[in-house]
Amino acid sequence: MTIPTYLQHLVFEVSDFGTPEFCDQIIGRANEIGFSSATITTERGTSVAQEIRNNDRVIFDDPELANALWRKADPLFSNSFKGHRAVGLNERFRVYRYGADQFFDWHQDGEFQASTGHRSMFTMMMYLNEGCEGGGTSFADVFSPHVFNDFTIAPKTGKALFFNHPLSHRGDPVTSGEKFVLRTDVMFEKAA
């Protein structure tokens, strides 16, 4: 199912945002760093919760990568959003790896506040590969400020997915193969 028209300012995809070579480089970089179990954040801090999320993750900071990707994403955020304007990408990146039977259950992404006062309002994900079975990113109106029919975005190498943090979504279980995703945030400041 495709993205409902009335949500297209809150969730949108861009095919071929990253080249296959770029995607391979990011996967290689993550493998070099080494994956560990992904955590979730709760009121009590961060912890591993296999019943909610059982995929692997690598975290790294890269201001140059953030700037390079922002040059491509900037035109997508030319309009202000809720009195804020987009100013760049968070330099903290996460690479997620999902193998068979791995998933990230329904959740909403939290806001990140930078020391500059900038805050995240949109998630940016880029699929780094394709060919796994399952592993889509599904959206539902559970706990959402919007009512809509569920829909799923299928992984495709180099496809970027941008969405407003409060939209409930999940990383569907991978049934075979592996899925790799690069994730960061779009940062905003109050519009003048």
PDB file of C-alpha atoms in Angstrom:
ATOM      1  CA  MET A   1       0.000   0.000   0.000  1.00  0.00           C
ATOM      2  CA  THR A   2       1.270   3.482  -0.815  1.00  0.00           C
ATOM      3  CA  ILE A   3       1.607   6.486   1.477  1.00  0.00           C
ATOM      4  CA  PRO A   4      -1.812   8.159   1.947  1.00  0.00           C
ATOM      5  CA  THR A   5      -1.956  11.526   0.143  1.00  0.00           C
ATOM      6  CA  TYR A   6      -2.837  13.443   3.323  1.00  0.00           C
ATOM      7  CA  LEU A   7       0.336  12.146   5.034  1.00  0.00           C
ATOM      8  CA  GLN A   8       2.773  12.996   2.237  1.00  0.00           C
ATOM      9  CA  HIS A   9       4.084  16.054   4.109  1.00  0.00           C
ATOM     10  CA  LEU A  10       4.800  13.813   7.133  1.00  0.00           C
ATOM     11  CA  VAL A  11       6.288  10.731   5.438  1.00  0.00           C
ATOM     12  CA  PHE A  12       7.937  10.478   2.046  1.00  0.00           C
ATOM     13  CA  GLU A  13      10.479   8.340   0.234  1.00  0.00           C
ATOM     14  CA  VAL A  14      13.214   9.207  -2.261  1.00  0.00           C
ATOM     15  CA  SER A  15      14.436   6.467  -4.598  1.00  0.00           C
ATOM     16  CA  ASP A  16      18.153   6.352  -5.418  1.00  0.00           C
ATOM     17  CA  PHE A  17      19.074   8.823  -2.659  1.00  0.00           C
ATOM     18  CA  GLY A  18      22.283   6.857  -2.156  1.00  0.00           C
ATOM     19  CA  THR A  19      24.285   4.953  -4.769  1.00  0.00           C
ATOM     20  CA  PRO A  20      24.865   1.200  -4.416  1.00  0.00           C
ATOM     21  CA  GLU A  21      28.586   1.986  -3.923  1.00  0.00           C
ATOM     22  CA  PHE A  22      27.802   4.381  -1.063  1.00  0.00           C
ATOM     23  CA  CYS A  23      25.522   1.788   0.561  1.00  0.00           C
ATOM     24  CA  ASP A  24      28.227  -0.894   0.305  1.00  0.00           C
ATOM     25  CA  GLN A  25      30.755   1.505   1.888  1.00  0.00           C
ATOM     26  CA  ILE A  26      28.460   2.170   4.863  1.00  0.00           C
ATOM     27  CA  ILE A  27      27.830  -1.564   5.384  1.00  0.00           C
ATOM     28  CA  GLY A  28      31.596  -2.167   5.222  1.00  0.00           C
ATOM     29  CA  ARG A  29      32.263   0.634   7.696  1.00  0.00           C
ATOM     30  CA  ALA A  30      29.680  -0.764  10.120  1.00  0.00           C
ATOM     31  CA  ASN A  31      31.092  -4.286   9.851  1.00  0.00           C
ATOM     32  CA  GLU A  32      34.569  -2.879  10.552  1.00  0.00           C
ATOM     33  CA  ILE A  33      33.342  -1.095  13.702  1.00  0.00           C
ATOM     34  CA  GLY A  34      31.415  -4.183  14.831  1.00  0.00           C
ATOM     35  CA  PHE A  35      27.730  -4.622  15.631  1.00  0.00           C
ATOM     36  CA  SER A  36      26.214  -5.066  19.085  1.00  0.00           C
ATOM     37  CA  SER A  37      22.672  -5.596  20.375  1.00  0.00           C
ATOM     38  CA  ALA A  38      20.443  -2.559  19.840  1.00  0.00           C
ATOM     39  CA  THR A  39      18.863  -0.957  22.892  1.00  0.00           C
ATOM     40  CA  ILE A  40      15.624   0.892  23.491  1.00  0.00           C
ATOM     41  CA  THR A  41      15.188   4.085  25.529  1.00  0.00           C
ATOM     42  CA  THR A  42      12.617   4.180  28.328  1.00  0.00           C
ATOM     43  CA  GLU A  43      11.904   6.422  31.311  1.00  0.00           C
ATOM     44  CA  ARG A  44      14.437   4.282  33.233  1.00  0.00           C
ATOM     45  CA  GLY A  45      17.213   4.727  30.636  1.00  0.00           C
ATOM     46  CA  THR A  46      18.485   2.456  27.868  1.00  0.00           C
ATOM     47  CA  SER A  47      18.287  -1.316  27.928  1.00  0.00           C
ATOM     48  CA  VAL A  48      18.174  -4.354  25.675  1.00  0.00           C
ATOM     49  CA  ALA A  49      14.566  -5.566  25.348  1.00  0.00           C
ATOM     50  CA  GLN A  50      14.525  -8.530  22.961  1.00  0.00           C
ATOM     51  CA  GLU A  51      10.715  -8.724  22.997  1.00  0.00           C
ATOM     52  CA  ILE A  52      10.536  -5.184  21.511  1.00  0.00           C
ATOM     53  CA  ARG A  53      13.733  -5.010  19.477  1.00  0.00           C
ATOM     54  CA  ASN A  54      16.225  -7.751  18.709  1.00  0.00           C
ATOM     55  CA  ASN A  55      18.293  -6.324  15.845  1.00  0.00           C
ATOM     56  CA  ASP A  56      21.972  -5.293  15.926  1.00  0.00           C
ATOM     57  CA  ARG A  57      23.344  -1.748  15.703  1.00  0.00           C
ATOM     58  CA  VAL A  58      26.483   0.322  15.173  1.00  0.00           C
ATOM     59  CA  ILE A  59      26.677   4.003  16.224  1.00  0.00           C
ATOM     60  CA  PHE A  60      29.185   6.529  14.877  1.00  0.00           C
ATOM     61  CA  ASP A  61      29.462  10.314  14.552  1.00  0.00           C
ATOM     62  CA  ASP A  62      30.401  11.839  11.186  1.00  0.00           C
ATOM     63  CA  PRO A  63      29.821  15.589  10.603  1.00  0.00           C
ATOM     64  CA  GLU A  64      31.154  15.363   7.021  1.00  0.00           C
ATOM     65  CA  LEU A  65      28.712  12.592   6.138  1.00  0.00           C
ATOM     66  CA  ALA A  66      25.875  14.587   7.726  1.00  0.00           C
ATOM     67  CA  ASN A  67      26.772  17.631   5.612  1.00  0.00           C
ATOM     68  CA  ALA A  68      27.080  15.620   2.389  1.00  0.00           C
ATOM     69  CA  LEU A  69      23.714  13.908   2.869  1.00  0.00           C
ATOM     70  CA  TRP A  70      22.069  17.168   3.923  1.00  0.00           C
ATOM     71  CA  ARG A  71      23.054  18.791   0.594  1.00  0.00           C
ATOM     72  CA  LYS A  72      20.851  16.139  -1.061  1.00  0.00           C
ATOM     73  CA  ALA A  73      18.034  16.338   1.502  1.00  0.00           C
ATOM     74  CA  ASP A  74      17.882  20.126   1.947  1.00  0.00           C
ATOM     75  CA  PRO A  75      15.582  20.779  -1.077  1.00  0.00           C
ATOM     76  CA  LEU A  76      13.046  18.317   0.380  1.00  0.00           C
ATOM     77  CA  PHE A  77      12.618  20.560   3.439  1.00  0.00           C
ATOM     78  CA  SER A  78      12.265  23.990   1.809  1.00  0.00           C
ATOM     79  CA  ASN A  79       8.963  24.704   3.597  1.00  0.00           C
ATOM     80  CA  SER A  80       8.822  25.428   7.319  1.00  0.00           C
ATOM     81  CA  PHE A  81       7.242  22.790   9.548  1.00  0.00           C
ATOM     82  CA  LYS A  82       5.194  23.789  12.601  1.00  0.00           C
ATOM     83  CA  GLY A  83       7.040  27.099  12.909  1.00  0.00           C
ATOM     84  CA  HIS A  84      10.479  25.509  12.443  1.00  0.00           C
ATOM     85  CA  ARG A  85      12.887  25.286   9.539  1.00  0.00           C
ATOM     86  CA  ALA A  86      15.211  22.393   8.776  1.00  0.00           C
ATOM     87  CA  VAL A  87      18.900  23.209   9.193  1.00  0.00           C
ATOM     88  CA  GLY A  88      20.772  19.926   8.691  1.00  0.00           C
ATOM     89  CA  LEU A  89      21.196  16.328   9.749  1.00  0.00           C
ATOM     90  CA  ASN A  90      22.219  14.960  13.113  1.00  0.00           C
ATOM     91  CA  GLU A  91      25.884  13.916  12.853  1.00  0.00           C
ATOM     92  CA  ARG A  92      25.154  10.789  14.918  1.00  0.00           C
ATOM     93  CA  PHE A  93      24.437   7.850  12.623  1.00  0.00           C
ATOM     94  CA  ARG A  94      23.175   4.373  13.393  1.00  0.00           C
ATOM     95  CA  VAL A  95      23.459   1.371  11.111  1.00  0.00           C
ATOM     96  CA  TYR A  96      20.888  -1.323  11.855  1.00  0.00           C
ATOM     97  CA  ARG A  97      21.345  -4.940  10.843  1.00  0.00           C
ATOM     98  CA  TYR A  98      18.354  -7.278  10.818  1.00  0.00           C
ATOM     99  CA  GLY A  99      18.810 -11.023  10.243  1.00  0.00           C
ATOM    100  CA  ALA A 100      16.157 -13.734  10.097  1.00  0.00           C
ATOM    101  CA  ASP A 101      13.509 -13.325  12.831  1.00  0.00           C
ATOM    102  CA  GLN A 102      14.807  -9.877  13.831  1.00  0.00           C
ATOM    103  CA  PHE A 103      12.500  -6.868  14.126  1.00  0.00           C
ATOM    104  CA  PHE A 104      11.842  -3.572  15.922  1.00  0.00           C
ATOM    105  CA  ASP A 105       8.242  -3.571  17.173  1.00  0.00           C
ATOM    106  CA  TRP A 106       5.808  -0.623  17.122  1.00  0.00           C
ATOM    107  CA  HIS A 107       7.297   2.611  18.464  1.00  0.00           C
ATOM    108  CA  GLN A 108       7.627   6.331  17.899  1.00  0.00           C
ATOM    109  CA  ASP A 109      11.020   7.975  17.507  1.00  0.00           C
ATOM    110  CA  GLY A 110      12.052  10.372  20.245  1.00  0.00           C
ATOM    111  CA  GLU A 111      13.224  13.927  19.737  1.00  0.00           C
ATOM    112  CA  PHE A 112      16.936  14.717  20.021  1.00  0.00           C
ATOM    113  CA  GLN A 113      17.955  18.154  21.332  1.00  0.00           C
ATOM    114  CA  ALA A 114      21.432  19.353  20.297  1.00  0.00           C
ATOM    115  CA  SER A 115      23.614  21.683  22.385  1.00  0.00           C
ATOM    116  CA  THR A 116      22.975  24.324  19.687  1.00  0.00           C
ATOM    117  CA  GLY A 117      19.269  24.321  20.563  1.00  0.00           C
ATOM    118  CA  HIS A 118      18.392  22.555  17.316  1.00  0.00           C
ATOM    119  CA  ARG A 119      15.960  19.672  17.716  1.00  0.00           C
ATOM    120  CA  SER A 120      15.044  16.716  15.587  1.00  0.00           C
ATOM    121  CA  MET A 121      11.529  16.469  14.162  1.00  0.00           C
ATOM    122  CA  PHE A 122      11.958  13.962  11.309  1.00  0.00           C
ATOM    123  CA  THR A 123      13.718  10.613  11.059  1.00  0.00           C
ATOM    124  CA  MET A 124      15.879   9.892   8.023  1.00  0.00           C
ATOM    125  CA  MET A 125      16.466   6.263   7.097  1.00  0.00           C
ATOM    126  CA  MET A 126      18.258   4.883   4.070  1.00  0.00           C
ATOM    127  CA  TYR A 127      17.974   1.261   3.049  1.00  0.00           C
ATOM    128  CA  LEU A 128      21.469  -0.041   2.303  1.00  0.00           C
ATOM    129  CA  ASN A 129      20.468  -3.280   0.589  1.00  0.00           C
ATOM    130  CA  GLU A 130      17.531  -5.275  -0.714  1.00  0.00           C
ATOM    131  CA  GLY A 131      16.733  -8.902  -1.355  1.00  0.00           C
ATOM    132  CA  CYS A 132      15.699  -9.978   2.130  1.00  0.00           C
ATOM    133  CA  GLU A 133      12.265 -11.463   2.719  1.00  0.00           C
ATOM    134  CA  GLY A 134      10.056  -9.299   4.947  1.00  0.00           C
ATOM    135  CA  GLY A 135      11.760  -6.370   6.653  1.00  0.00           C
ATOM    136  CA  GLY A 136       9.532  -3.551   5.440  1.00  0.00           C
ATOM    137  CA  THR A 137       8.913  -0.413   7.486  1.00  0.00           C
ATOM    138  CA  SER A 138       5.224  -0.380   8.429  1.00  0.00           C
ATOM    139  CA  PHE A 139       3.222   2.607   9.660  1.00  0.00           C
ATOM    140  CA  ALA A 140      -0.001   2.500  11.683  1.00  0.00           C
ATOM    141  CA  ASP A 141      -2.145   5.119  13.391  1.00  0.00           C
ATOM    142  CA  VAL A 142      -1.666   3.513  16.823  1.00  0.00           C
ATOM    143  CA  PHE A 143      -0.813   6.315  19.312  1.00  0.00           C
ATOM    144  CA  SER A 144      -0.653   8.677  16.331  1.00  0.00           C
ATOM    145  CA  PRO A 145      -2.124  12.173  16.127  1.00  0.00           C
ATOM    146  CA  HIS A 146      -3.385  11.193  12.627  1.00  0.00           C
ATOM    147  CA  VAL A 147      -5.877   8.554  11.470  1.00  0.00           C
ATOM    148  CA  PHE A 148      -4.849   6.545   8.395  1.00  0.00           C
ATOM    149  CA  ASN A 149      -4.800   3.066   6.918  1.00  0.00           C
ATOM    150  CA  ASP A 150      -1.673   1.035   7.655  1.00  0.00           C
ATOM    151  CA  PHE A 151       0.971   1.002   4.922  1.00  0.00           C
ATOM    152  CA  THR A 152       4.435  -0.497   4.434  1.00  0.00           C
ATOM    153  CA  ILE A 153       7.565   0.819   2.694  1.00  0.00           C
ATOM    154  CA  ALA A 154       9.644  -1.949   1.092  1.00  0.00           C
ATOM    155  CA  PRO A 155      13.455  -1.847   1.364  1.00  0.00           C
ATOM    156  CA  LYS A 156      15.344  -0.955  -1.821  1.00  0.00           C
ATOM    157  CA  THR A 157      19.045  -0.178  -2.043  1.00  0.00           C
ATOM    158  CA  GLY A 158      19.665   3.577  -1.759  1.00  0.00           C
ATOM    159  CA  LYS A 159      16.041   4.515  -1.008  1.00  0.00           C
ATOM    160  CA  ALA A 160      15.675   7.179   1.684  1.00  0.00           C
ATOM    161  CA  LEU A 161      12.638   7.392   3.935  1.00  0.00           C
ATOM    162  CA  PHE A 162      11.816  10.559   5.877  1.00  0.00           C
ATOM    163  CA  PHE A 163       9.038  10.722   8.472  1.00  0.00           C
ATOM    164  CA  ASN A 164       7.815  12.858  11.362  1.00  0.00           C
ATOM    165  CA  HIS A 165       8.870  11.357  14.714  1.00  0.00           C
ATOM    166  CA  PRO A 166       5.345  10.938  16.219  1.00  0.00           C
ATOM    167  CA  LEU A 167       4.231   8.501  13.486  1.00  0.00           C
ATOM    168  CA  SER A 168       4.025   4.979  14.905  1.00  0.00           C
ATOM    169  CA  HIS A 169       6.092   2.544  12.874  1.00  0.00           C
ATOM    170  CA  ARG A 170       7.979  -0.719  13.112  1.00  0.00           C
ATOM    171  CA  GLY A 171      10.757  -2.634  11.399  1.00  0.00           C
ATOM    172  CA  ASP A 172       8.830  -5.703  10.225  1.00  0.00           C
ATOM    173  CA  PRO A 173      10.419  -9.093  10.944  1.00  0.00           C
ATOM    174  CA  VAL A 174      12.942 -10.307   8.378  1.00  0.00           C
ATOM    175  CA  THR A 175      12.043 -13.871   7.429  1.00  0.00           C
ATOM    176  CA  SER A 176      15.218 -14.614   5.441  1.00  0.00           C
ATOM    177  CA  GLY A 177      18.357 -12.799   4.373  1.00  0.00           C
ATOM    178  CA  GLU A 178      19.682  -9.607   5.974  1.00  0.00           C
ATOM    179  CA  LYS A 179      18.541  -5.981   5.962  1.00  0.00           C
ATOM    180  CA  PHE A 180      20.847  -3.010   6.582  1.00  0.00           C
ATOM    181  CA  VAL A 181      19.585   0.509   7.308  1.00  0.00           C
ATOM    182  CA  LEU A 182      21.361   3.832   7.909  1.00  0.00           C
ATOM    183  CA  ARG A 183      19.458   6.141  10.280  1.00  0.00           C
ATOM    184  CA  THR A 184      19.799   9.713  11.526  1.00  0.00           C
ATOM    185  CA  ASP A 185      17.575  12.750  12.167  1.00  0.00           C
ATOM    186  CA  VAL A 186      16.621  15.974  10.384  1.00  0.00           C
ATOM    187  CA  MET A 187      17.379  18.872  12.720  1.00  0.00           C
ATOM    188  CA  PHE A 188      15.255  22.031  12.991  1.00  0.00           C
ATOM    189  CA  GLU A 189      15.362  25.499  14.530  1.00  0.00           C
ATOM    190  CA  LYS A 190      12.585  27.986  15.211  1.00  0.00           C
ATOM    191  CA  ALA A 191      11.751  29.932  12.053  1.00  0.00           C
ATOM    192  CA  ALA A 192      12.490  33.663  12.272  1.00  0.00           C
TER     193      ALA A 192
END
